[in-house]
């Protein structure tokens, strides 16, 4: 079950098939049991006070959550992982564990939107000040560090617009100033980027997305290195935000096929993104694996693959027409669903709302449509997108 078992030297799909696996502890059954538990019984009162028993109460973990967490430790190379009830909780729990009244927090401006709400609302109320920085800042983050800056939060590629970040350069500056670095690694998954290998202390996943993979589970994971693990664990046990047993089990189950699903998402998405470059009605394609994308060199240097969401910018010069054109595109789609989230087997489209940006400003060429490319056939998806573009053109 530990992160240093010999599977860590094998290929990624081998690791995904066996990570967190301990059949001998469960009579040889291939999968761990789904342990539904609050109370754990002790053999006697001495053991009860000794802290010698591995499991003591449901909120602290069960064999089911341990199986998921140890799989994530193997994949992320982390000291410890917690599983929490949503991707959003995987952001707020480590923030609450590492920040105190009077502290300063730096957050990338292309951050997942609800992170911003948490900073502006609850964190501000608790006396933590947040500033936003340009995703392309790199080592220039030096100028924004204050003596009380305790955490630098990164996310690459950025939400909706996919800006890349120079994670190692940012981590080096943050550490020189005694701050921790967290990263929302949901887009890449540990298959395509391992943040802790690049200087990040806390790697966050909305495991709702590719690990769960079927649009039926809300769950998050937080994987930390030795330095950050005590704060993450303390916050987790103080807040009582433990993931549910069935969701933990299903997410571990999802990890087993995540490699083959992601290979398909990657291939289809790249084919569609490339095909849309230069198509009439599309001003820009925002996808880090495209050579035309401004952050492409960083992606190529640090990432080993790309996943299944990207955005197109419709060619609509008149800002007053953005919403009408975007809605015409979306309403003409027959295969793509209109809905939030991503990482499932089905394709989805949304008109990205970028009104919260303060530094990384939205493209001026037109409305941003985010596409999650599912496991359907590429030809069908292209036909659907062409339908959307045609409707946008005549709207
Ligand atoms: C979806 C998402 C989250 C939040 O996950 P939920 O499980 O929906 O709360 C966090 N970060 C990123 C980058 C996401 O895309």
Coordinates of N, CA, C and O in Angstrom, one line a residue, residues 71-149:
X71 N -3.4 5.0 -3.6 CA -3.2 5.0 -5.0 C -2.8 6.4 -5.5 O -1.9 6.5 -6.3
X72 N -3.4 7.4 -4.9 CA -3.0 8.8 -5.3 C -1.6 9.1 -4.8 O -0.9 9.8 -5.5
X73 N -1.2 8.6 -3.7 CA 0.2 8.8 -3.2 C 1.2 8.2 -4.2 O 2.2 8.8 -4.5
X74 N 0.9 7.0 -4.7 CA 1.8 6.4 -5.7 C 1.8 7.2 -7.0 O 2.9 7.4 -7.6
X75 N 0.6 7.7 -7.4 CA 0.6 8.4 -8.7 C 1.2 9.8 -8.6 O 1.8 10.3 -9.5
X76 N 1.0 10.5 -7.4 CA 1.5 11.9 -7.3 C 2.9 11.9 -6.6 O 3.5 13.0 -6.6
X77 N 3.4 10.8 -6.1 CA 4.7 10.8 -5.4 C 4.6 11.6 -4.1 O 5.5 12.3 -3.7
X78 N 3.4 11.5 -3.4 CA 3.2 12.3 -2.2 C 3.4 11.6 -0.9 O 3.3 10.3 -0.9
X79 N 3.5 12.3 0.2 CA 3.7 11.8 1.5 C 2.3 11.3 2.0 O 2.2 10.2 2.6
X80 N 1.3 12.1 1.7 CA -0.1 11.7 2.2 C -1.1 12.3 1.3 O -0.9 13.3 0.6
X81 N -2.3 11.7 1.2 CA -3.4 12.2 0.5 C -4.7 12.1 1.3 O -4.9 11.2 2.1
X82 N -5.5 13.1 1.2 CA -6.9 13.1 1.8 C -7.9 13.1 0.7 O -7.6 13.7 -0.4
X83 N -9.0 12.4 0.9 CA -10.2 12.5 0.0 C -11.3 13.3 0.7 O -11.7 13.0 1.8
X84 N -11.8 14.3 -0.1 CA -12.8 15.2 0.5 C -14.0 15.2 -0.5 O -14.0 14.6 -1.6
X85 N -15.2 15.7 0.0 CA -16.4 15.5 -0.8 C -16.6 16.3 -2.1 O -17.6 16.1 -2.7
X86 N -15.7 17.1 -2.5 CA -15.8 17.7 -3.8 C -14.4 18.3 -4.2 O -13.5 18.4 -3.3
X87 N -14.3 18.7 -5.5 CA -13.0 19.3 -5.9 C -12.9 20.7 -5.2 O -11.8 21.1 -4.9
X88 N -14.0 21.4 -5.0 CA -13.9 22.7 -4.3 C -13.4 22.5 -2.9 O -12.5 23.3 -2.5
X89 N -13.8 21.5 -2.2 CA -13.3 21.2 -0.9 C -11.8 20.9 -0.9 O -11.1 21.2 0.1
X90 N -11.4 20.3 -2.0 CA -9.9 20.0 -2.1 C -9.1 21.2 -2.2 O -7.9 21.2 -2.1
X91 N -9.8 22.4 -2.6 CA -9.1 23.7 -2.6 C -9.2 24.3 -1.2 O -8.2 24.8 -0.6
X92 N -10.4 24.4 -0.7 CA -10.6 25.1 0.6 C -10.0 24.5 1.8 O -9.5 25.2 2.7
X93 N -9.9 23.2 1.8 CA -9.4 22.5 3.0 C -7.9 22.8 3.2 O -7.4 23.2 4.2
X94 N -7.0 22.7 2.1 CA -5.6 23.0 2.3 C -5.4 24.5 2.5 O -4.5 25.0 3.2
X95 N -6.3 25.4 1.9 CA -6.2 26.8 2.2 C -6.4 27.1 3.7 O -5.6 27.8 4.3
X96 N -7.4 26.5 4.2 CA -7.7 26.7 5.7 C -6.6 26.1 6.5 O -6.4 26.6 7.7
X97 N -6.0 25.1 6.1 CA -4.9 24.4 6.8 C -3.6 25.2 6.8 O -2.8 25.0 7.7
X98 N -3.4 26.1 5.8 CA -2.1 26.7 5.7 C -2.1 28.2 5.9 O -1.1 28.8 6.0
X99 N -3.3 28.8 6.0 CA -3.4 30.3 6.2 C -4.0 30.7 7.5 O -5.0 30.0 8.0
X100 N -3.6 31.8 8.0 CA -4.1 32.3 9.3 C -4.4 33.8 9.2 O -3.9 34.4 8.2
X101 N -5.1 34.3 10.1 CA -5.4 35.8 10.1 C -4.1 36.6 10.0 O -3.1 36.3 10.6
X102 N -4.1 37.6 9.1 CA -2.9 38.4 8.9 C -2.1 37.9 7.7 O -1.1 38.6 7.3
X103 N -2.4 36.7 7.2 CA -1.5 36.2 6.1 C -2.0 36.7 4.7 O -3.1 37.2 4.6
X104 N -1.1 36.6 3.8 CA -1.4 37.0 2.4 C -1.3 35.8 1.5 O -0.4 34.9 1.7
X105 N -2.2 35.7 0.5 CA -2.3 34.6 -0.4 C -2.2 35.1 -1.8 O -2.8 36.1 -2.2
X106 N -1.4 34.4 -2.6 CA -1.3 34.8 -4.1 C -2.0 33.7 -4.9 O -1.7 32.5 -4.7
X107 N -2.9 34.1 -5.7 CA -3.7 33.2 -6.5 C -3.6 33.6 -8.0 O -3.8 34.8 -8.3
X108 N -3.5 32.6 -8.9 CA -3.4 32.9 -10.3 C -4.7 33.4 -10.8 O -5.8 32.9 -10.4
X109 N -4.7 34.4 -11.7 CA -6.0 35.1 -12.1 C -6.8 34.2 -13.0 O -8.0 34.4 -13.1
X110 N -6.2 33.1 -13.6 CA -7.0 32.2 -14.4 C -7.5 31.0 -13.6 O -7.7 29.9 -14.1
X111 N -7.7 31.2 -12.3 CA -8.1 30.2 -11.4 C -9.6 29.7 -11.6 O -10.4 30.5 -12.1
X112 N -9.8 28.5 -11.2 CA -11.2 28.0 -11.1 C -12.1 28.9 -10.3 O -11.7 29.3 -9.2
X113 N -13.1 29.4 -10.9 CA -13.9 30.6 -10.4 C -14.3 30.5 -8.9 O -14.1 31.4 -8.2
X114 N -14.9 29.4 -8.5 CA -15.3 29.3 -7.1 C -14.2 29.5 -6.1 O -14.4 29.8 -4.9
X115 N -12.9 29.2 -6.5 CA -11.8 29.5 -5.6 C -11.8 31.0 -5.2 O -11.5 31.3 -4.1
X116 N -12.1 31.8 -6.2 CA -12.1 33.2 -6.0 C -13.2 33.6 -5.0 O -13.0 34.5 -4.1
X117 N -14.3 33.0 -5.1 CA -15.4 33.3 -4.2 C -15.0 33.0 -2.8 O -15.3 33.7 -1.8
X118 N -14.3 31.9 -2.6 CA -13.9 31.5 -1.3 C -12.9 32.5 -0.7 O -13.0 32.9 0.5
X119 N -12.0 33.0 -1.5 CA -11.0 33.9 -1.1 C -11.7 35.3 -0.7 O -11.4 35.9 0.3
X120 N -12.6 35.7 -1.6 CA -13.2 37.0 -1.4 C -14.2 37.0 -0.2 O -14.4 38.0 0.4
X121 N -14.8 35.8 0.0 CA -15.8 35.7 1.1 C -15.1 35.2 2.4 O -14.7 36.0 3.3
X122 N -15.1 33.9 2.5 CA -14.7 33.3 3.8 C -13.2 33.7 4.2 O -13.0 34.1 5.4
X123 N -12.3 33.6 3.3 CA -10.9 33.9 3.7 C -10.8 35.4 4.1 O -10.1 35.7 5.1
X124 N -11.4 36.3 3.4 CA -11.3 37.7 3.7 C -11.9 37.9 5.1 O -11.4 38.7 5.9
X125 N -13.0 37.3 5.4 CA -13.7 37.4 6.7 C -12.8 36.9 7.8 O -12.8 37.4 8.9
X126 N -11.9 35.9 7.5 CA -11.0 35.4 8.5 C -9.7 36.1 8.6 O -8.8 35.7 9.3
X127 N -9.6 37.2 7.8 CA -8.4 38.1 7.9 C -7.3 37.7 7.0 O -6.1 38.0 7.2
X128 N -7.6 36.9 5.9 CA -6.5 36.6 4.9 C -6.7 37.4 3.7 O -7.8 37.5 3.1
X129 N -5.7 38.1 3.2 CA -5.8 38.9 2.1 C -5.3 38.2 0.8 O -4.3 37.5 0.9
X130 N -6.0 38.3 -0.3 CA -5.7 37.6 -1.5 C -5.3 38.6 -2.6 O -6.0 39.6 -2.8
X131 N -4.2 38.3 -3.3 CA -4.0 39.1 -4.5 C -3.9 38.1 -5.7 O -3.5 37.0 -5.5
X132 N -4.2 38.6 -6.9 CA -4.2 37.8 -8.1 C -3.0 38.2 -9.0 O -2.7 39.3 -9.1
X133 N -2.4 37.2 -9.6 CA -1.3 37.4 -10.4 C -1.5 36.9 -11.8 O -2.3 36.0 -12.1
X134 N -0.7 37.4 -12.8 CA -0.8 37.0 -14.2 C -0.2 35.6 -14.3 O 0.9 35.3 -13.8
X135 N -1.0 34.7 -15.0 CA -0.4 33.3 -15.1 C 0.9 33.2 -15.8 O 1.7 32.3 -15.5
X136 N 1.3 34.2 -16.6 CA 2.6 34.2 -17.3 C 3.7 34.8 -16.5 O 4.8 35.0 -16.9
X137 N 3.5 35.1 -15.2 CA 4.4 35.8 -14.4 C 5.8 35.1 -14.1 O 6.8 35.8 -14.1
X138 N 5.8 33.8 -14.0 CA 7.0 33.0 -13.8 C 7.8 33.6 -12.6 O 7.2 33.9 -11.5
X139 N 9.1 33.7 -12.7 CA 9.9 34.2 -11.6 C 9.6 35.6 -11.2 O 10.0 36.0 -10.1
X140 N 8.9 36.3 -12.0 CA 8.5 37.7 -11.7 C 7.5 37.8 -10.5 O 7.2 38.9 -10.0
X141 N 7.1 36.6 -10.0 CA 6.2 36.6 -8.8 C 7.0 37.2 -7.6 O 6.4 37.6 -6.6
X142 N 8.3 37.2 -7.7 CA 9.2 37.8 -6.7 C 8.6 39.2 -6.3 O 8.6 39.5 -5.1
X143 N 8.2 40.0 -7.2 CA 7.8 41.4 -6.9 C 6.5 41.4 -6.1 O 6.2 42.4 -5.5
X144 N 5.7 40.3 -6.1 CA 4.4 40.3 -5.4 C 4.5 39.6 -4.0 O 3.6 39.7 -3.2
X145 N 5.7 39.0 -3.7 CA 5.8 38.3 -2.5 C 5.9 39.4 -1.3 O 6.6 40.4 -1.5
X146 N 5.2 39.1 -0.3 CA 5.3 40.0 0.9 C 5.8 39.2 2.1 O 5.7 37.9 2.0
X147 N 6.2 39.8 3.1 CA 6.8 39.0 4.3 C 5.7 38.1 4.8 O 6.0 37.0 5.4
X148 N 4.4 38.4 4.7 CA 3.3 37.6 5.2 C 2.7 36.7 4.1 O 1.6 36.1 4.4
X149 N 3.3 36.6 3.0 CA 2.8 35.7 1.9 C 3.1 34.2 2.3 O 4.2 33.8 2.4

